[in-house]
Short mmCIF file of C-alpha atoms in Angstrom, two decimals:
data_model
loop_
_atom_site.label_atom_id
_atom_site.label_comp_id
_atom_site.label_asym_id
_atom_site.label_seq_id
_atom_site.Cartn_x
_atom_site.Cartn_y
_atom_site.Cartn_z
CA MET A 1 -4.10 -15.45 -0.22
CA ALA A 2 -0.32 -15.68 0.16
CA VAL A 3 -0.16 -14.25 3.66
CA GLN A 4 -2.96 -16.45 4.92
CA GLU A 5 -1.11 -19.44 3.65
CA ALA A 6 2.06 -18.13 5.23
CA LEU A 7 0.34 -18.19 8.61
CA LYS A 8 -0.36 -21.89 8.31
CA ILE A 9 2.85 -23.24 6.82
CA PRO A 10 5.91 -23.63 9.08
CA ALA A 11 8.75 -21.26 8.21
CA GLN A 12 11.15 -24.11 7.41
CA GLU A 13 8.99 -25.19 4.49
CA ARG A 14 8.41 -21.65 3.28
CA THR A 15 11.81 -20.73 1.91
CA THR A 16 11.56 -19.85 -1.71
CA GLU A 17 15.05 -20.09 -3.13
CA LYS A 18 16.77 -23.28 -3.98
CA GLU A 19 20.01 -22.67 -2.15
CA ASP A 20 18.24 -21.60 1.04
CA VAL A 21 19.26 -17.96 0.54
CA VAL A 22 16.37 -15.89 1.83
CA LEU A 23 17.91 -12.46 1.42
CA SER A 24 20.77 -11.10 -0.62
CA VAL A 25 22.17 -7.61 -1.03
CA ARG A 26 24.67 -6.73 -3.76
CA ASN A 27 26.57 -3.55 -4.65
CA LEU A 28 24.36 -1.45 -2.42
CA CYS A 29 25.14 2.28 -2.51
CA LYS A 30 23.27 4.89 -0.51
CA SER A 31 24.24 8.43 0.29
CA PHE A 32 22.62 11.49 1.86
CA GLY A 33 23.89 14.53 0.01
CA LYS A 34 27.67 14.26 0.02
CA ASN A 35 27.70 11.78 2.89
CA ILE A 36 28.23 8.28 1.45
CA VAL A 37 26.68 5.85 3.93
CA LEU A 38 26.75 2.55 2.07
CA ASN A 39 29.34 1.95 -0.59
CA ASP A 40 29.17 -1.30 -2.55
CA PHE A 41 27.78 -3.23 0.41
CA ALA A 42 26.97 -6.93 0.05
CA LEU A 43 25.31 -9.48 2.33
CA THR A 44 23.69 -12.89 2.07
CA LEU A 45 21.27 -14.33 4.63
CA HIS A 46 20.48 -18.06 4.70
CA ALA A 47 17.35 -19.70 6.06
CA GLY A 48 17.40 -20.05 9.82
CA GLU A 49 20.51 -17.90 10.16
CA ASN A 50 21.07 -14.94 12.49
CA ILE A 51 23.41 -12.26 11.21
CA VAL A 52 24.52 -9.39 13.41
CA VAL A 53 25.63 -6.26 11.58
CA LEU A 54 28.11 -4.47 13.79
CA GLY A 55 29.26 -0.91 13.31
CA LYS A 56 29.69 2.47 14.93
CA SER A 57 26.76 4.85 15.40
CA GLY A 58 26.03 6.60 12.11
CA SER A 59 27.85 3.95 10.10
CA GLY A 60 24.72 3.13 8.09
CA LYS A 61 23.45 0.00 9.86
CA SER A 62 19.87 1.23 10.18
CA VAL A 63 20.01 2.64 6.65
CA LEU A 64 20.89 -0.85 5.42
CA ILE A 65 17.80 -2.54 6.89
CA LYS A 66 15.58 0.37 5.90
CA CYS A 67 16.77 -0.14 2.31
CA ILE A 68 16.03 -3.87 2.63
CA ILE A 69 12.43 -3.26 3.74
CA GLY A 70 11.93 -0.55 1.10
CA LEU A 71 11.68 2.45 3.44
CA LEU A 72 14.72 4.03 1.77
CA LYS A 73 15.66 3.82 -1.87
CA PRO A 74 19.33 3.18 -2.61
CA GLU A 75 21.06 4.85 -5.55
CA LYS A 76 22.51 1.61 -6.78
CA GLY A 77 22.46 -2.08 -6.06
CA GLU A 78 20.26 -5.13 -5.87
CA ILE A 79 18.19 -6.32 -2.90
CA LYS A 80 16.52 -9.71 -3.20
CA VAL A 81 14.14 -10.72 -0.43
CA LEU A 82 12.57 -14.19 -0.69
CA GLY A 83 13.46 -14.23 -4.36
CA LYS A 84 11.90 -10.83 -5.17
CA ASP A 85 13.94 -7.82 -6.21
CA ILE A 86 12.67 -5.17 -3.80
CA LEU A 87 13.72 -2.27 -5.99
CA GLU A 88 11.67 -3.51 -8.94
CA LEU A 89 8.41 -4.12 -7.10
CA ASP A 90 5.32 -1.91 -7.19
CA ARG A 91 3.59 -0.97 -3.93
CA GLU A 92 1.19 -3.93 -3.88
CA GLU A 93 3.92 -6.49 -4.52
CA LEU A 94 6.19 -4.81 -2.00
CA ASP A 95 3.46 -5.09 0.65
CA LYS A 96 3.19 -8.82 -0.06
CA VAL A 97 6.92 -9.22 0.62
CA ARG A 98 6.71 -6.98 3.68
CA ALA A 99 4.04 -9.28 5.13
CA LYS A 100 6.73 -11.96 5.33
CA VAL A 101 9.40 -9.68 6.79
CA GLY A 102 9.17 -8.42 10.36
CA PHE A 103 10.82 -5.17 11.40
CA LEU A 104 11.54 -4.26 15.01
CA PHE A 105 12.11 -0.52 15.23
CA GLN A 106 14.73 1.01 17.47
CA SER A 107 12.10 3.26 19.06
CA ASN A 108 9.54 0.39 19.12
CA ALA A 109 7.13 2.54 17.03
CA LEU A 110 4.05 1.40 18.94
CA TYR A 111 0.97 3.42 17.98
CA ASP A 112 0.32 5.70 20.96
CA SER A 113 -3.39 6.09 20.25
CA MET A 114 -4.05 2.33 20.16
CA THR A 115 -4.18 -0.32 22.88
CA VAL A 116 -1.74 -3.24 22.86
CA ARG A 117 -4.42 -5.41 21.25
CA GLU A 118 -5.07 -2.85 18.48
CA ASN A 119 -1.34 -2.45 17.92
CA LEU A 120 -1.01 -6.19 17.36
CA GLU A 121 -4.13 -6.43 15.21
CA PHE A 122 -3.01 -3.55 12.97
CA PRO A 123 -0.58 -5.52 10.71
CA LEU A 124 -3.09 -8.37 10.45
CA ARG A 125 -5.87 -6.08 9.29
CA ARG A 126 -3.65 -3.99 7.04
CA HIS A 127 -2.09 -6.85 5.14
CA TRP A 128 -5.60 -7.75 3.91
CA ILE A 129 -5.63 -10.94 5.91
CA LYS A 130 -9.21 -12.05 6.22
CA VAL A 131 -9.08 -13.88 9.50
CA SER A 132 -12.06 -14.27 11.79
CA HIS A 133 -12.25 -12.28 15.02
CA GLN A 134 -11.72 -15.49 16.94
CA LYS A 135 -8.59 -16.37 14.94
CA MET A 136 -7.27 -12.83 15.30
CA ASP A 137 -7.83 -13.03 19.04
CA GLU A 138 -5.91 -16.31 19.15
CA LEU A 139 -3.01 -14.86 17.15
CA VAL A 140 -2.83 -11.78 19.40
CA LYS A 141 -2.88 -13.91 22.56
CA GLU A 142 -0.27 -16.30 21.15
CA ALA A 143 2.07 -13.44 20.22
CA LEU A 144 1.66 -11.85 23.64
CA GLU A 145 2.26 -15.18 25.39
CA ASP A 146 5.43 -15.63 23.32
CA VAL A 147 6.79 -12.44 24.86
CA GLY A 148 5.34 -13.15 28.31
CA LEU A 149 3.00 -10.17 28.43
CA ALA A 150 -0.49 -11.63 27.99
CA HIS A 151 -1.86 -9.44 30.81
CA THR A 152 -1.08 -6.18 28.98
CA ILE A 153 -3.58 -6.84 26.17
CA ASN A 154 -5.89 -3.92 27.02
CA MET A 155 -3.21 -1.48 28.18
CA MET A 156 -1.99 1.60 26.32
CA PRO A 157 1.69 1.81 25.27
CA ALA A 158 2.19 4.80 27.59
CA GLU A 159 1.38 2.56 30.58
CA LEU A 160 4.23 0.15 29.79
CA SER A 161 7.89 0.23 30.80
CA GLY A 162 10.68 0.47 28.19
CA GLY A 163 11.36 -3.28 28.30
CA MET A 164 7.67 -4.13 28.07
CA ARG A 165 7.26 -1.83 25.07
CA LYS A 166 10.14 -3.56 23.34
CA ARG A 167 8.50 -6.94 23.98
CA ILE A 168 5.14 -5.71 22.67
CA ALA A 169 6.87 -4.34 19.58
CA LEU A 170 8.47 -7.76 19.15
CA ALA A 171 5.05 -9.42 19.54
CA ARG A 172 3.67 -7.12 16.81
CA THR A 173 6.58 -8.11 14.58
CA LEU A 174 5.90 -11.80 15.23
CA ILE A 175 2.16 -11.80 14.72
CA LEU A 176 2.46 -12.37 10.96
CA LYS A 177 4.94 -15.21 11.59
CA PRO A 178 7.61 -13.61 9.40
CA GLU A 179 10.23 -15.63 7.60
CA ILE A 180 12.80 -12.89 8.10
CA ILE A 181 13.04 -10.50 11.04
CA LEU A 182 15.05 -7.28 10.91
CA TYR A 183 16.00 -5.95 14.34
CA ASP A 184 17.12 -2.32 14.57
CA GLU A 185 19.22 -2.02 17.74
CA PRO A 186 16.92 -4.16 19.90
CA THR A 187 18.71 -3.47 23.20
CA THR A 188 19.35 0.27 22.85
CA GLY A 189 17.98 2.28 25.76
CA LEU A 190 17.42 -0.77 27.96
CA ASP A 191 19.27 -1.67 31.14
CA PRO A 192 21.69 -4.64 30.80
CA ILE A 193 19.34 -7.12 32.51
CA THR A 194 16.30 -6.19 30.42
CA GLY A 195 18.52 -6.11 27.32
CA LYS A 196 19.74 -9.62 28.10
CA GLY A 197 16.13 -10.76 28.48
CA ILE A 198 15.26 -9.32 25.06
CA ILE A 199 18.24 -11.08 23.42
CA GLU A 200 17.26 -14.42 25.00
CA LEU A 201 13.71 -13.87 23.78
CA MET A 202 14.96 -13.19 20.24
CA VAL A 203 16.95 -16.44 20.26
CA GLU A 204 13.96 -18.35 21.65
CA ILE A 205 11.69 -16.94 18.95
CA GLN A 206 14.18 -17.79 16.24
CA LYS A 207 14.18 -21.39 17.46
CA LYS A 208 10.38 -21.56 17.70
CA TYR A 209 9.56 -20.06 14.31
CA HIS A 210 12.75 -21.06 12.44
CA SER A 211 12.98 -17.52 11.12
CA SER A 212 16.11 -15.85 9.80
CA SER A 213 17.21 -12.50 11.10
CA ILE A 214 19.46 -9.52 10.61
CA ILE A 215 20.25 -7.82 13.88
CA ILE A 216 21.68 -4.31 13.88
CA SER A 217 23.58 -3.78 17.08
CA HIS A 218 26.67 -2.53 18.84
CA ASP A 219 25.86 -4.47 21.99
CA MET A 220 28.57 -7.09 22.45
CA ASN A 221 26.30 -9.27 24.59
CA CYS A 222 23.84 -9.37 21.70
CA VAL A 223 26.60 -10.20 19.22
CA LYS A 224 27.90 -13.01 21.43
CA THR A 225 24.53 -14.59 22.26
CA ALA A 226 22.42 -14.12 19.13
CA SER A 227 24.78 -14.26 16.16
CA ASP A 228 25.60 -17.14 13.85
CA ARG A 229 27.66 -14.76 11.78
CA VAL A 230 28.87 -11.19 12.29
CA ILE A 231 29.37 -8.57 9.59
CA MET A 232 31.47 -5.52 10.38
CA LEU A 233 30.11 -2.46 8.60
CA ILE A 234 32.93 0.06 8.36
CA ASP A 235 33.25 2.90 5.82
CA GLY A 236 30.02 1.79 4.17
CA ARG A 237 31.40 -1.60 3.24
CA CYS A 238 31.46 -5.11 4.64
CA TYR A 239 34.87 -4.74 6.27
CA ALA A 240 35.03 -8.19 7.87
CA GLU A 241 32.81 -11.22 8.24
CA GLY A 242 32.89 -14.30 10.44
CA THR A 243 31.67 -15.85 13.65
CA TYR A 244 32.09 -14.00 16.92
CA GLU A 245 34.96 -16.30 17.87
CA GLU A 246 36.72 -15.69 14.54
CA LEU A 247 36.40 -11.91 14.71
CA ILE A 248 37.55 -11.65 18.29
CA LYS A 249 40.86 -13.24 17.30
CA MET A 250 41.50 -10.80 14.45
CA THR A 251 44.36 -8.34 14.89
CA ASP A 252 43.10 -5.56 12.59
CA PRO A 253 42.91 -2.43 14.80
CA LYS A 254 39.54 -1.33 13.35
CA ILE A 255 37.99 -4.66 14.34
CA LYS A 256 39.87 -4.95 17.59
CA GLU A 257 38.53 -1.67 18.94
CA PHE A 258 35.00 -3.09 18.86
CA PHE A 259 35.82 -6.17 20.88
CA GLU A 260 38.13 -4.61 23.47
CA MET B 1 22.53 36.54 -8.19
CA ALA B 2 21.80 34.28 -5.24
CA LEU B 3 18.52 34.75 -3.38
CA PRO B 4 18.63 35.83 0.28
CA VAL B 5 18.49 32.77 2.58
CA LYS B 6 15.05 33.59 4.04
CA THR B 7 13.55 34.12 0.58
CA ALA B 8 15.04 30.85 -0.65
CA GLN B 9 13.66 29.03 2.41
CA PHE B 10 10.21 30.57 1.91
CA LEU B 11 10.15 29.59 -1.77
CA GLU B 12 11.35 26.07 -0.96
CA GLU B 13 8.67 25.65 1.73
CA THR B 14 5.99 26.96 -0.63
CA GLY B 15 7.15 24.54 -3.32
CA ASN B 16 7.09 21.65 -0.86
CA ILE B 17 3.55 22.48 0.29
CA ALA B 18 2.46 22.72 -3.36
CA ARG B 19 3.98 19.30 -4.09
CA PHE B 20 2.37 17.86 -0.95
CA THR B 21 -1.01 19.27 -2.06
CA GLY B 22 -0.48 17.80 -5.53
CA ARG B 23 0.23 14.42 -3.94
CA PHE B 24 -3.04 14.72 -1.99
CA PHE B 25 -5.01 15.32 -5.19
CA THR B 26 -3.39 12.37 -6.98
CA GLN B 27 -4.05 9.98 -4.09
CA TRP B 28 -7.36 10.84 -2.44
CA PHE B 29 -9.63 9.18 -5.01
CA ARG B 30 -7.58 6.03 -5.51
CA PRO B 31 -8.27 2.82 -3.59
CA ARG B 32 -7.65 1.62 -0.94
CA TYR B 33 -10.20 3.92 0.76
CA GLU B 34 -9.61 4.49 4.44
CA VAL B 35 -13.31 4.89 5.27
CA ALA B 36 -13.17 3.88 8.94
CA GLU B 37 -10.24 6.18 9.66
CA PHE B 38 -11.97 9.02 7.78
CA PHE B 39 -15.09 8.73 9.97
CA ARG B 40 -12.92 8.49 13.09
CA GLN B 41 -11.20 11.71 12.05
CA CYS B 42 -14.57 13.38 11.33
CA TYR B 43 -15.58 12.50 14.89
CA ILE B 44 -12.32 13.80 16.38
CA ILE B 45 -11.98 16.90 14.19
CA GLY B 46 -15.67 17.78 13.94
CA TYR B 47 -17.61 16.53 16.94
CA ARG B 48 -14.87 17.09 19.51
CA SER B 49 -14.34 20.68 18.33
CA LEU B 50 -18.01 21.51 18.76
CA PRO B 51 -17.95 22.62 22.45
CA LEU B 52 -15.10 25.09 21.83
CA ILE B 53 -16.56 26.39 18.58
CA GLY B 54 -20.02 26.67 20.18
CA LEU B 55 -18.74 28.56 23.20
CA THR B 56 -16.67 31.03 21.20
CA GLY B 57 -19.52 31.48 18.72
CA PHE B 58 -21.97 32.27 21.53
CA ILE B 59 -19.63 34.83 23.12
CA MET B 60 -18.86 36.33 19.70
CA GLY B 61 -22.58 36.94 18.95
CA LEU B 62 -23.31 38.30 22.41
CA VAL B 63 -20.30 40.65 22.52
CA LEU B 64 -20.77 41.90 18.96
CA THR B 65 -24.38 42.77 19.70
CA MET B 66 -23.50 44.62 22.89
CA GLN B 67 -20.67 46.52 21.17
CA LEU B 68 -22.80 47.53 18.18
CA ARG B 69 -25.81 48.65 20.15
CA PRO B 70 -24.55 52.11 21.35
CA SER B 71 -23.54 53.16 17.81
CA LEU B 72 -26.90 52.11 16.36
CA VAL B 73 -28.78 53.84 19.20
CA GLU B 74 -26.84 57.01 18.43
CA TYR B 75 -28.06 56.96 14.81
CA GLY B 76 -31.56 55.87 15.79
CA VAL B 77 -31.44 52.56 13.95
CA GLU B 78 -31.49 50.28 16.96
CA SER B 79 -34.14 48.15 15.30
CA GLN B 80 -31.60 47.15 12.66
CA LEU B 81 -29.39 45.47 15.28
CA PRO B 82 -30.42 41.85 14.50
CA ALA B 83 -29.95 42.42 10.76
CA MET B 84 -26.51 44.02 11.16
CA VAL B 85 -25.26 41.33 13.49
CA ALA B 86 -26.62 38.58 11.25
CA ILE B 87 -24.95 39.95 8.12
CA SER B 88 -21.59 40.50 9.82
CA ILE B 89 -21.63 37.08 11.45
CA VAL B 90 -22.78 35.07 8.45
CA ARG B 91 -20.68 36.87 5.85
CA GLU B 92 -17.41 37.42 7.64
CA ILE B 93 -16.95 37.15 11.37
CA GLY B 94 -18.45 33.67 11.80
CA PRO B 95 -16.39 31.90 9.11
CA VAL B 96 -13.10 33.68 9.85
CA ILE B 97 -13.18 33.52 13.67
CA THR B 98 -14.38 29.90 13.63
CA ALA B 99 -11.69 28.96 11.09
CA LEU B 100 -9.01 30.63 13.24
CA ILE B 101 -10.15 28.77 16.35
CA PHE B 102 -10.32 25.58 14.29
CA ALA B 103 -6.74 26.21 13.10
CA GLY B 104 -5.62 26.67 16.70
CA LYS B 105 -7.27 23.49 17.93
CA VAL B 106 -7.21 21.09 14.99
CA GLY B 107 -4.18 22.38 13.05
CA SER B 108 -1.92 22.21 16.09
CA SER B 109 -3.17 18.79 17.17
CA ILE B 110 -2.69 17.33 13.67
CA GLY B 111 0.79 18.89 13.45
CA ALA B 112 1.82 17.57 16.86
CA GLU B 113 0.28 14.11 16.39
CA LEU B 114 1.85 13.48 13.00
CA GLY B 115 5.11 15.09 14.11
CA SER B 116 5.43 12.77 17.09
CA MET B 117 4.46 9.79 14.92
CA LYS B 118 7.20 10.78 12.50
CA VAL B 119 9.98 11.13 15.08
CA THR B 120 9.03 7.89 16.86
CA GLU B 121 9.03 5.95 13.54
CA GLN B 122 5.30 5.17 13.77
CA ILE B 123 4.82 6.38 10.19
CA ASP B 124 7.55 3.97 9.03
CA ALA B 125 5.89 1.20 11.07
CA MET B 126 2.64 1.85 9.20
CA GLU B 127 4.47 1.69 5.90
CA VAL B 128 5.93 -1.76 6.67
CA SER B 129 2.53 -2.94 7.95
CA GLY B 130 1.04 -2.76 4.47
CA THR B 131 -0.43 0.71 4.88
CA ASN B 132 0.04 3.78 2.75
CA PRO B 133 0.64 6.30 5.56
CA PHE B 134 -0.08 9.26 3.29
CA LYS B 135 -3.58 7.96 2.66
CA TYR B 136 -4.19 6.72 6.17
CA LEU B 137 -2.90 9.81 7.97
CA VAL B 138 -2.95 12.72 5.51
CA VAL B 139 -5.87 12.14 3.12
CA THR B 140 -8.30 11.20 5.89
CA ARG B 141 -7.41 14.23 8.04
CA VAL B 142 -7.47 16.73 5.17
CA LEU B 143 -10.84 15.46 3.92
CA ALA B 144 -12.28 15.44 7.44
CA ALA B 145 -11.07 19.02 8.08
CA THR B 146 -12.41 20.20 4.71
CA LEU B 147 -15.86 18.72 5.33
CA MET B 148 -16.19 19.38 9.05
CA LEU B 149 -15.27 23.08 9.12
CA PRO B 150 -18.24 24.25 6.99
CA ILE B 151 -20.59 22.31 9.29
CA LEU B 152 -18.93 23.78 12.37
CA ILE B 153 -19.18 27.27 10.85
CA MET B 154 -22.91 26.84 10.21
CA LEU B 155 -23.45 25.66 13.78
CA SER B 156 -21.26 28.46 15.12
CA ASP B 157 -23.25 31.04 13.13
CA ALA B 158 -26.52 29.70 14.56
CA ILE B 159 -25.17 29.72 18.13
CA SER B 160 -23.73 33.22 17.57
CA LEU B 161 -27.10 34.49 16.47
CA TYR B 162 -28.71 32.94 19.52
CA GLY B 163 -26.06 34.77 21.63
CA SER B 164 -26.99 37.90 19.74
CA TYR B 165 -30.68 37.36 20.56
CA LEU B 166 -29.79 37.24 24.26
CA GLY B 167 -27.55 40.33 23.79
CA VAL B 168 -30.41 42.28 22.20
CA ASN B 169 -32.65 41.38 25.13
CA ILE B 170 -30.21 42.60 27.78
CA ARG B 171 -31.14 46.23 27.09
CA GLY B 172 -34.37 45.84 25.18
CA ILE B 173 -37.26 43.48 24.57
CA VAL B 174 -37.35 41.66 21.25
CA SER B 175 -39.33 38.47 20.88
CA PHE B 176 -37.62 35.34 19.64
CA ARG B 177 -39.85 35.28 16.56
CA LEU B 178 -39.27 38.93 15.70
CA PHE B 179 -35.50 38.56 16.10
CA TRP B 180 -35.29 35.62 13.70
CA THR B 181 -37.72 37.20 11.24
CA GLN B 182 -35.47 40.26 11.09
CA VAL B 183 -32.39 38.07 10.68
CA PHE B 184 -33.77 36.01 7.79
CA ASP B 185 -35.49 38.96 6.08
CA ASN B 186 -32.14 40.68 5.77
CA LEU B 187 -30.02 37.70 4.81
CA SER B 188 -29.87 36.83 1.14
CA PHE B 189 -28.49 33.93 -0.86
CA SER B 190 -25.47 36.04 -1.82
CA ASP B 191 -24.61 36.45 1.87
CA VAL B 192 -24.68 32.77 2.70
CA LEU B 193 -23.27 31.07 -0.41
CA PRO B 194 -19.84 32.77 -0.70
CA ALA B 195 -19.27 32.34 3.05
CA PHE B 196 -20.23 28.67 2.80
CA ILE B 197 -17.94 28.05 -0.18
CA LYS B 198 -14.92 29.77 1.33
CA SER B 199 -15.30 27.73 4.53
CA PHE B 200 -14.36 24.57 2.55
CA PHE B 201 -11.12 26.29 1.49
CA PHE B 202 -10.42 27.33 5.09
CA GLY B 203 -10.86 23.72 6.24
CA PHE B 204 -8.66 22.42 3.44
CA ALA B 205 -5.92 24.95 4.29
CA VAL B 206 -5.95 23.95 7.98
CA GLY B 207 -5.86 20.24 7.10
CA ILE B 208 -3.14 20.41 4.47
CA VAL B 209 -0.85 22.74 6.47
CA GLY B 210 -1.27 20.70 9.70
CA THR B 211 -0.53 17.40 7.99
CA PHE B 212 2.35 18.87 5.95
CA LYS B 213 4.05 20.31 9.03
CA GLY B 214 3.59 17.09 11.00
CA TYR B 215 4.53 14.75 8.17
CA HIS B 216 7.77 16.65 7.55
CA SER B 217 8.64 17.21 11.17
CA SER B 218 12.36 17.17 11.88
CA LYS B 219 13.82 14.84 14.46
CA GLY B 220 13.29 15.37 18.15
CA THR B 221 10.67 16.78 20.48
CA GLU B 222 11.67 20.34 19.57
CA GLY B 223 10.70 19.55 15.98
CA VAL B 224 7.26 18.32 17.11
CA GLY B 225 6.62 21.57 19.00
CA ARG B 226 7.78 23.59 16.03
CA SER B 227 5.48 21.62 13.70
CA ALA B 228 2.45 22.26 15.90
CA ASN B 229 3.29 25.93 16.23
CA SER B 230 4.00 26.62 12.58
CA ALA B 231 0.88 24.64 11.57
CA VAL B 232 -1.22 27.19 13.45
CA VAL B 233 0.71 30.24 12.25
CA VAL B 234 0.79 29.28 8.57
CA SER B 235 -2.82 28.10 8.43
CA SER B 236 -4.03 31.28 10.19
CA ILE B 237 -2.21 33.43 7.63
CA LEU B 238 -3.63 31.29 4.84
CA ILE B 239 -7.16 31.77 6.19
CA PHE B 240 -6.76 35.54 5.86
CA VAL B 241 -5.22 35.22 2.38
CA ILE B 242 -8.08 32.97 1.23
CA ASP B 243 -10.57 35.42 2.77
CA LEU B 244 -8.96 38.28 0.86
CA ILE B 245 -9.16 36.35 -2.42
CA ALA B 246 -12.76 35.27 -1.68
CA VAL B 247 -13.82 38.89 -1.12
CA GLN B 248 -12.28 39.92 -4.46
CA ILE B 249 -14.07 37.08 -6.26
CA THR B 250 -17.47 37.78 -4.66
CA ASP B 251 -16.99 41.45 -5.53
CA LEU B 252 -16.24 40.47 -9.10
CA PHE B 253 -19.51 38.53 -9.28
CA GLY B 254 -21.43 41.39 -7.69
CA PHE B 255 -22.27 39.56 -4.45
CA ASN B 256 -20.98 42.33 -2.15
#
């Protein structure tokens, strides 16, 4: 089974495309009624790379990653994830791709009625991965140790603080050892110190698993610490692209207002 | 000519519920089958509703008996009390009152649970975790509600009749055996079957409305509250509408 194999093989050796492009988006258009959110948007993510998509609230950042994971259907465009065109896949094939792509939700989306252990086991069970109870236990413990919260294994999400919930949500994202991780505003709603801890954890995880990631954020600390490349999403398009250092030097007023 | 806003909203909502119901019928028999979740929901929806349904059923039987007694005494047909109570409970009062209580307890909890899952992105999280949330959350709950309500109604009827037995014995002396003999002698197949069949429709209505309201909850905690509330209101109205249709059909077949 593809996912089972994916659990054993290091991420570096798992990239599927020749030119190490793990994700590409072309001509993406998405609108809600008359409100055009994404207009001819394009993006390319390489293996091991961290891209931060920067933009104002309501600029379509979350819509972009929801289109990438197949939660929203764009009107036009092409989204290739690990060589597969997401928009052409049936449900079963889409689930296979989703097993290799982690998604950290802005609101954490932990299942309230389940314990931390059950929350972490859920993606393992649901992606048809036939792992033994012992192996599942090991994977859960490993993911919790990665985020430094091994002691919360039997707790309910309601008993955890905001920062802890974010870490547990990150552990749930990591349990399938995804090749690509999509972060939807990972530091929103957290105090600066906890937010900094989450960003450091994201960088650490990226180094450990050699995953690639798209981080949606408007937190400058996150942009500075976690990004290899920054994409400015303005008016539904990729307005500017470059490293943090390159963008900070730009004189365009629309870009400048983000960094001032 | 444009439709008034309220009428247009009502028609749109009705259309959406019809589409949602259609989606249920196209998905419930297809694999993957969420058997474990279905049994969990049967436990939550059925077993956990039993104390409330039992208590209300008992009070219903007892009160009905005590209220009917003076009228029957006046006409000198006091001995018909067990038969009258049995027919009214089994044919009408038992199914409708139990379904309304079920709508209040189960419909609101399904609406609120799914509504809060929707606004906190838990439904999206299920989707990306290789799960069809419609099957996992909607199909299991609707099936559990459809199958559990008839069982709860049967139990409620039995408990009601026991309450009635106690009610009869407050002012008179009727043996347990005589009471039940009178009940079963006066109940016929045509009393039990239509009531049993319509209880499946009541359960289905509560399940589908609760899940629809929760699944399409708008953003925010206010939306969750509204989902829970409208799940109860709409399913209660539907129970009466279904009851009205069921009475017409049973009348058509000569069961009344």
